[in-house]
Amino acid sequence: MIHLIRNAADHGVEMPDRRLELGKNPKGQIKITAYQEGNRVVLTVSDDGKGLDPAAIKASATRKGIATEGLNDKELQHLIFHPGFSTASEVTSISGRGVGMDVVKQKINTLGGTIDIVSEINKGTTFKVNLPLTLSIIQALLVKVGSETFAMPLGVVQKIIKPEAAEIIEVHDREVYLFEEAAVPVIHLNEVFGIAPTSNNNNLHLVLVKQGENHYALAVDDIIRQQEIAIKKLGKELSMLKKYLGATIMGNGGIIMILDIAHICRNSQEEESEY
């Protein structure tokens, strides 16, 4: 997205005096949209600039030794995704370094997506990025369980509680949390994942979630923060890992697993009914 915005600002939108000559507003416009289309997510970056000139692209490609014989205008426009291709006459601090658009296409391809161009000379250009819905962005709550960090979708979280010891009691060999005069089952995530806890019951945090008509209190060792994350599905090879919705890659390169709260709560309920 950064590359696309940079190119729209530097290559697409003309200088104010040129825009006035063309009868345009001297201030250019760059528009970013995102919407769902079936089982796909569509992102667009549009500008009202000079558009992609097939003749200029063809001339630049010929100078670089790139074959253009028999290519129509749309195919010529797609040559901007060729590695090292640029029509810029000089390098600027924004773009024109001869890199970027090929990287954009490669990254989108690795995500299972496509990118298309709709451009008209002196009217503007729209880049349309089509991505599968398996790559979803959600608000998540990052929690600590022992020495491990997990993410849980914030949409299922109702409340975060630092309980008093007296509020967690044992009933029929199971712990429950007394919340609004109701007994809410406590699920210790360190037991679910076989992780040694780093805190005792006096230092636990409870993440109250609702599944259907039932409430559950997920016990964690610490609350880290809320964060927007991208979900990456685990794929068929790891489909047996039912406790996870997927994984996300953090800014430092670390991988964090995203918990499937519905599965964890359902499993806990089934175990309880067995007793």
CSV table of C-alpha atoms in Angstrom, one decimal:
chain,number,residue,atom,x,y,z
A,1,MET,CA,0.0,0.0,0.0
A,2,ILE,CA,2.9,2.4,0.8
A,3,HIS,CA,4.4,1.8,-2.7
A,4,LEU,CA,1.1,2.4,-4.4
A,5,ILE,CA,0.4,5.6,-2.5
A,6,ARG,CA,4.0,6.8,-3.1
A,7,ASN,CA,3.6,6.2,-6.9
A,8,ALA,CA,0.2,7.9,-6.9
A,9,ALA,CA,1.7,11.0,-5.3
A,10,ASP,CA,4.9,11.1,-7.4
A,11,HIS,CA,4.0,9.6,-10.7
A,12,GLY,CA,0.2,10.0,-10.8
A,13,VAL,CA,-0.7,13.5,-9.5
A,14,GLU,CA,0.6,16.3,-11.7
A,15,MET,CA,2.1,19.6,-10.5
A,16,PRO,CA,-0.5,22.3,-9.7
A,17,ASP,CA,0.2,24.4,-12.8
A,18,ARG,CA,-0.2,21.4,-15.1
A,19,ARG,CA,-3.5,20.5,-13.4
A,20,LEU,CA,-4.8,24.0,-14.0
A,21,GLU,CA,-3.9,23.7,-17.7
A,22,LEU,CA,-6.0,20.6,-17.8
A,23,GLY,CA,-8.9,22.2,-16.0
A,24,LYS,CA,-8.4,20.2,-12.9
A,25,ASN,CA,-8.3,21.3,-9.2
A,26,PRO,CA,-4.7,22.2,-8.5
A,27,LYS,CA,-4.9,19.9,-5.5
A,28,GLY,CA,-4.7,16.3,-6.5
A,29,GLN,CA,-6.7,13.6,-4.8
A,30,ILE,CA,-5.6,10.1,-3.7
A,31,LYS,CA,-8.4,7.8,-2.5
A,32,ILE,CA,-8.1,4.5,-0.6
A,33,THR,CA,-11.0,2.2,-0.3
A,34,ALA,CA,-11.6,-1.3,1.1
A,35,TYR,CA,-14.7,-3.5,0.8
A,36,GLN,CA,-15.8,-7.1,0.7
A,37,GLU,CA,-16.7,-8.8,-2.6
A,38,GLY,CA,-18.0,-12.3,-2.1
A,39,ASN,CA,-15.2,-14.3,-0.4
A,40,ARG,CA,-12.6,-11.7,-1.3
A,41,VAL,CA,-11.4,-8.4,0.1
A,42,VAL,CA,-10.8,-5.6,-2.4
A,43,LEU,CA,-8.4,-2.7,-1.7
A,44,THR,CA,-8.1,0.2,-4.2
A,45,VAL,CA,-5.7,3.1,-4.4
A,46,SER,CA,-6.9,5.7,-6.9
A,47,ASP,CA,-5.6,9.1,-8.1
A,48,ASP,CA,-7.0,11.8,-10.4
A,49,GLY,CA,-3.7,12.3,-12.1
A,50,LYS,CA,-2.2,11.9,-15.5
A,51,GLY,CA,-2.8,8.2,-15.9
A,52,LEU,CA,-0.5,5.5,-17.3
A,53,ASP,CA,0.6,6.4,-20.8
A,54,PRO,CA,1.0,3.1,-22.8
A,55,ALA,CA,3.3,4.9,-25.4
A,56,ALA,CA,5.6,6.2,-22.6
A,57,ILE,CA,5.7,2.8,-21.0
A,58,LYS,CA,6.5,1.1,-24.3
A,59,ALA,CA,9.3,3.6,-25.0
A,60,SER,CA,10.8,3.0,-21.6
A,61,ALA,CA,10.5,-0.8,-21.9
A,62,THR,CA,12.2,-0.7,-25.4
A,63,ARG,CA,15.1,1.3,-23.9
A,64,LYS,CA,15.5,-1.5,-21.2
A,65,GLY,CA,15.3,-4.3,-23.8
A,66,ILE,CA,11.9,-5.5,-22.7
A,67,ALA,CA,9.9,-7.0,-25.6
A,68,THR,CA,6.7,-5.1,-26.4
A,69,GLU,CA,5.8,-6.6,-29.7
A,70,GLY,CA,2.1,-7.3,-30.0
A,71,LEU,CA,1.1,-5.9,-26.6
A,72,ASN,CA,-2.1,-4.0,-26.3
A,73,ASP,CA,-2.4,-0.9,-24.1
A,74,LYS,CA,-3.5,-2.8,-21.0
A,75,GLU,CA,-0.6,-5.3,-21.3
A,76,LEU,CA,1.8,-2.4,-21.8
A,77,GLN,CA,0.5,-0.8,-18.6
A,78,HIS,CA,1.1,-4.0,-16.7
A,79,LEU,CA,4.8,-3.8,-17.6
A,80,ILE,CA,5.2,-1.4,-14.7
A,81,PHE,CA,5.3,-4.6,-12.5
A,82,HIS,CA,8.4,-5.8,-14.4
A,83,PRO,CA,11.4,-5.9,-12.0
A,84,GLY,CA,13.4,-2.7,-12.1
A,85,PHE,CA,10.9,-0.9,-14.4
A,86,SER,CA,10.4,2.8,-14.0
A,87,THR,CA,9.3,5.6,-16.3
A,88,ALA,CA,10.6,8.3,-13.9
A,89,SER,CA,13.1,10.6,-15.6
A,90,GLU,CA,14.8,11.3,-12.2
A,91,VAL,CA,15.0,9.7,-8.8
A,92,THR,CA,13.1,11.6,-6.0
A,93,SER,CA,12.7,11.1,-2.3
A,94,ILE,CA,9.3,9.6,-2.8
A,95,SER,CA,9.7,7.1,-5.7
A,96,GLY,CA,11.3,6.6,-9.1
A,97,ARG,CA,14.1,4.4,-7.8
A,98,GLY,CA,13.2,1.6,-10.2
A,99,VAL,CA,12.0,-0.7,-7.4
A,100,GLY,CA,8.7,-1.2,-5.8
A,101,MET,CA,5.9,-2.2,-8.1
A,102,ASP,CA,7.4,-5.6,-8.8
A,103,VAL,CA,7.7,-6.1,-5.0
A,104,VAL,CA,4.0,-5.1,-4.6
A,105,LYS,CA,2.9,-7.8,-7.1
A,106,GLN,CA,5.1,-10.4,-5.6
A,107,LYS,CA,3.8,-9.8,-2.1
A,108,ILE,CA,0.2,-9.9,-3.3
A,109,ASN,CA,0.8,-13.1,-5.2
A,110,THR,CA,2.3,-14.8,-2.0
A,111,LEU,CA,-1.0,-13.9,-0.2
A,112,GLY,CA,-3.0,-15.6,-3.0
A,113,GLY,CA,-4.2,-12.3,-4.4
A,114,THR,CA,-4.2,-10.4,-7.6
A,115,ILE,CA,-3.6,-6.7,-8.7
A,116,ASP,CA,-5.2,-5.0,-11.6
A,117,ILE,CA,-4.9,-1.6,-13.2
A,118,VAL,CA,-7.6,0.7,-14.6
A,119,SER,CA,-6.1,3.9,-16.1
A,120,GLU,CA,-7.0,6.6,-18.5
A,121,ILE,CA,-4.6,9.4,-19.7
A,122,ASN,CA,-5.3,12.7,-17.9
A,123,LYS,CA,-8.1,11.1,-15.9
A,124,GLY,CA,-6.3,9.0,-13.3
A,125,THR,CA,-5.3,5.5,-12.3
A,126,THR,CA,-6.8,2.9,-10.0
A,127,PHE,CA,-4.9,0.0,-8.6
A,128,LYS,CA,-7.3,-2.8,-7.5
A,129,VAL,CA,-5.9,-5.3,-5.1
A,130,ASN,CA,-8.0,-8.5,-4.6
A,131,LEU,CA,-7.1,-10.7,-1.6
A,132,PRO,CA,-8.7,-13.8,-0.1
A,133,LEU,CA,-10.8,-13.4,3.0
A,134,THR,CA,-8.4,-15.9,4.8
A,135,LEU,CA,-6.3,-12.9,5.5
A,136,SER,CA,-8.5,-10.9,7.9
A,137,ILE,CA,-7.5,-8.0,10.2
A,138,ILE,CA,-9.1,-8.0,13.6
A,139,GLN,CA,-8.7,-6.2,17.0
A,140,ALA,CA,-7.1,-8.7,19.4
A,141,LEU,CA,-6.2,-8.9,23.1
A,142,LEU,CA,-2.6,-10.1,23.7
A,143,VAL,CA,-2.3,-12.1,26.9
A,144,LYS,CA,0.5,-13.9,28.7
A,145,VAL,CA,0.1,-17.6,29.7
A,146,GLY,CA,3.2,-18.8,31.5
A,147,SER,CA,6.1,-17.7,29.3
A,148,GLU,CA,4.0,-17.7,26.1
A,149,THR,CA,2.0,-14.9,24.4
A,150,PHE,CA,-1.3,-15.6,22.8
A,151,ALA,CA,-3.9,-13.4,21.0
A,152,MET,CA,-7.6,-13.7,21.3
A,153,PRO,CA,-10.2,-11.9,19.2
A,154,LEU,CA,-11.4,-8.8,21.1
A,155,GLY,CA,-14.9,-9.3,19.7
A,156,VAL,CA,-15.6,-12.2,22.2
A,157,VAL,CA,-14.2,-10.4,25.2
A,158,GLN,CA,-16.8,-8.8,27.5
A,159,LYS,CA,-14.7,-7.8,30.5
A,160,ILE,CA,-11.2,-8.2,32.0
A,161,ILE,CA,-11.2,-8.8,35.8
A,162,LYS,CA,-8.6,-8.9,38.5
A,163,PRO,CA,-10.5,-11.1,40.9
A,164,GLU,CA,-10.3,-11.3,44.7
A,165,ALA,CA,-9.3,-14.8,46.0
A,166,ALA,CA,-12.8,-15.1,47.6
A,167,GLU,CA,-14.5,-14.6,44.2
A,168,ILE,CA,-13.1,-17.9,42.8
A,169,ILE,CA,-14.6,-20.9,44.5
A,170,GLU,CA,-14.4,-24.7,43.9
A,171,VAL,CA,-17.7,-26.5,43.1
A,172,HIS,CA,-17.7,-30.2,42.2
A,173,ASP,CA,-13.9,-30.2,41.7
A,174,ARG,CA,-14.1,-27.3,39.3
A,175,GLU,CA,-13.3,-23.6,39.9
A,176,VAL,CA,-16.0,-21.0,39.2
A,177,TYR,CA,-16.0,-17.2,39.3
A,178,LEU,CA,-19.0,-15.5,41.0
A,179,PHE,CA,-20.1,-12.9,38.4
A,180,GLU,CA,-23.3,-11.0,38.9
A,181,GLU,CA,-24.7,-13.7,41.1
A,182,ALA,CA,-23.9,-16.4,38.5
A,183,ALA,CA,-21.2,-19.1,38.7
A,184,VAL,CA,-19.0,-18.7,35.6
A,185,PRO,CA,-16.6,-21.7,34.9
A,186,VAL,CA,-12.9,-20.8,35.1
A,187,ILE,CA,-10.7,-22.2,32.4
A,188,HIS,CA,-7.0,-22.0,33.2
A,189,LEU,CA,-5.3,-21.6,29.8
A,190,ASN,CA,-2.0,-22.8,31.2
A,191,GLU,CA,-3.7,-26.2,31.8
A,192,VAL,CA,-5.3,-26.2,28.4
A,193,PHE,CA,-1.9,-25.8,26.7
A,194,GLY,CA,0.2,-27.6,29.3
A,195,ILE,CA,2.2,-24.5,30.2
A,196,ALA,CA,3.7,-23.9,33.6
A,197,PRO,CA,2.0,-20.9,35.2
A,198,THR,CA,4.0,-17.9,36.4
A,199,SER,CA,1.4,-16.6,38.9
A,200,ASN,CA,-0.9,-18.0,41.6
A,201,ASN,CA,-4.6,-17.4,42.1
A,202,ASN,CA,-3.9,-14.2,43.9
A,203,ASN,CA,-2.3,-12.7,40.8
A,204,LEU,CA,-4.6,-14.1,38.1
A,205,HIS,CA,-6.4,-12.1,35.4
A,206,LEU,CA,-9.7,-13.3,34.2
A,207,VAL,CA,-10.9,-12.6,30.6
A,208,LEU,CA,-14.7,-12.9,30.7
A,209,VAL,CA,-16.0,-14.2,27.3
A,210,LYS,CA,-19.5,-15.1,26.1
A,211,GLN,CA,-20.2,-18.1,23.9
A,212,GLY,CA,-23.9,-18.4,23.0
A,213,GLU,CA,-25.8,-18.0,26.2
A,214,ASN,CA,-22.9,-19.1,28.4
A,215,HIS,CA,-20.1,-17.1,30.1
A,216,TYR,CA,-16.6,-18.4,30.7
A,217,ALA,CA,-13.7,-16.9,32.6
A,218,LEU,CA,-10.3,-17.5,30.9
A,219,ALA,CA,-7.5,-17.4,33.5
A,220,VAL,CA,-4.3,-15.8,32.2
A,221,ASP,CA,-1.1,-14.7,33.9
A,222,ASP,CA,-1.0,-11.2,32.5
A,223,ILE,CA,-2.7,-8.8,30.1
A,224,ILE,CA,-0.3,-7.3,27.6
A,225,ARG,CA,-2.4,-4.9,25.4
A,226,GLN,CA,-4.9,-4.5,22.6
A,227,GLN,CA,-3.6,-4.6,19.1
A,228,GLU,CA,-4.8,-4.9,15.5
A,229,ILE,CA,-3.5,-8.0,13.9
A,230,ALA,CA,-3.7,-9.9,10.6
A,231,ILE,CA,-4.9,-13.5,10.8
A,232,LYS,CA,-3.0,-16.0,8.7
A,233,LYS,CA,-4.7,-19.5,8.5
A,234,LEU,CA,-2.6,-22.4,9.4
A,235,GLY,CA,-3.3,-24.5,6.3
A,236,LYS,CA,-4.2,-28.1,5.8
A,237,GLU,CA,-0.9,-29.4,7.3
A,238,LEU,CA,-1.8,-28.0,10.7
A,239,SER,CA,-5.5,-28.5,10.6
A,240,MET,CA,-5.4,-30.8,13.6
A,241,LEU,CA,-4.5,-27.8,15.8
A,242,LYS,CA,-8.1,-27.1,16.7
A,243,LYS,CA,-7.4,-24.7,19.6
A,244,TYR,CA,-6.1,-22.0,17.2
A,245,LEU,CA,-7.8,-19.8,14.6
A,246,GLY,CA,-4.5,-19.1,13.0
A,247,ALA,CA,-1.3,-17.1,13.6
A,248,THR,CA,0.0,-13.6,13.2
A,249,ILE,CA,3.4,-12.1,12.7
A,250,MET,CA,4.3,-9.2,15.0
A,251,GLY,CA,6.5,-6.2,14.2
A,252,ASN,CA,9.6,-7.8,15.7
A,253,GLY,CA,9.2,-10.9,13.5
A,254,GLY,CA,7.8,-13.1,16.3
A,255,ILE,CA,4.9,-15.4,15.6
A,256,ILE,CA,1.9,-15.4,18.0
A,257,MET,CA,-0.9,-18.0,17.9
A,258,ILE,CA,-4.5,-16.8,17.8
A,259,LEU,CA,-6.8,-18.7,20.1
A,260,ASP,CA,-10.1,-20.3,19.0
A,261,ILE,CA,-12.1,-19.3,22.0
A,262,ALA,CA,-15.2,-21.1,20.9
A,263,HIS,CA,-13.4,-24.4,20.6
A,264,ILE,CA,-11.6,-24.0,24.0
A,265,CYS,CA,-14.9,-23.2,25.8
A,266,ARG,CA,-16.7,-26.0,24.0
A,267,ASN,CA,-14.1,-28.5,25.0
A,268,SER,CA,-14.2,-27.4,28.6
A,269,GLN,CA,-18.0,-27.8,28.7
A,270,GLU,CA,-17.7,-31.3,27.2
A,271,GLU,CA,-15.1,-32.3,29.8
A,272,GLU,CA,-17.3,-30.9,32.5
A,273,SER,CA,-20.3,-33.0,31.4
A,274,GLU,CA,-18.2,-36.1,31.6
A,275,TYR,CA,-17.7,-35.8,35.3
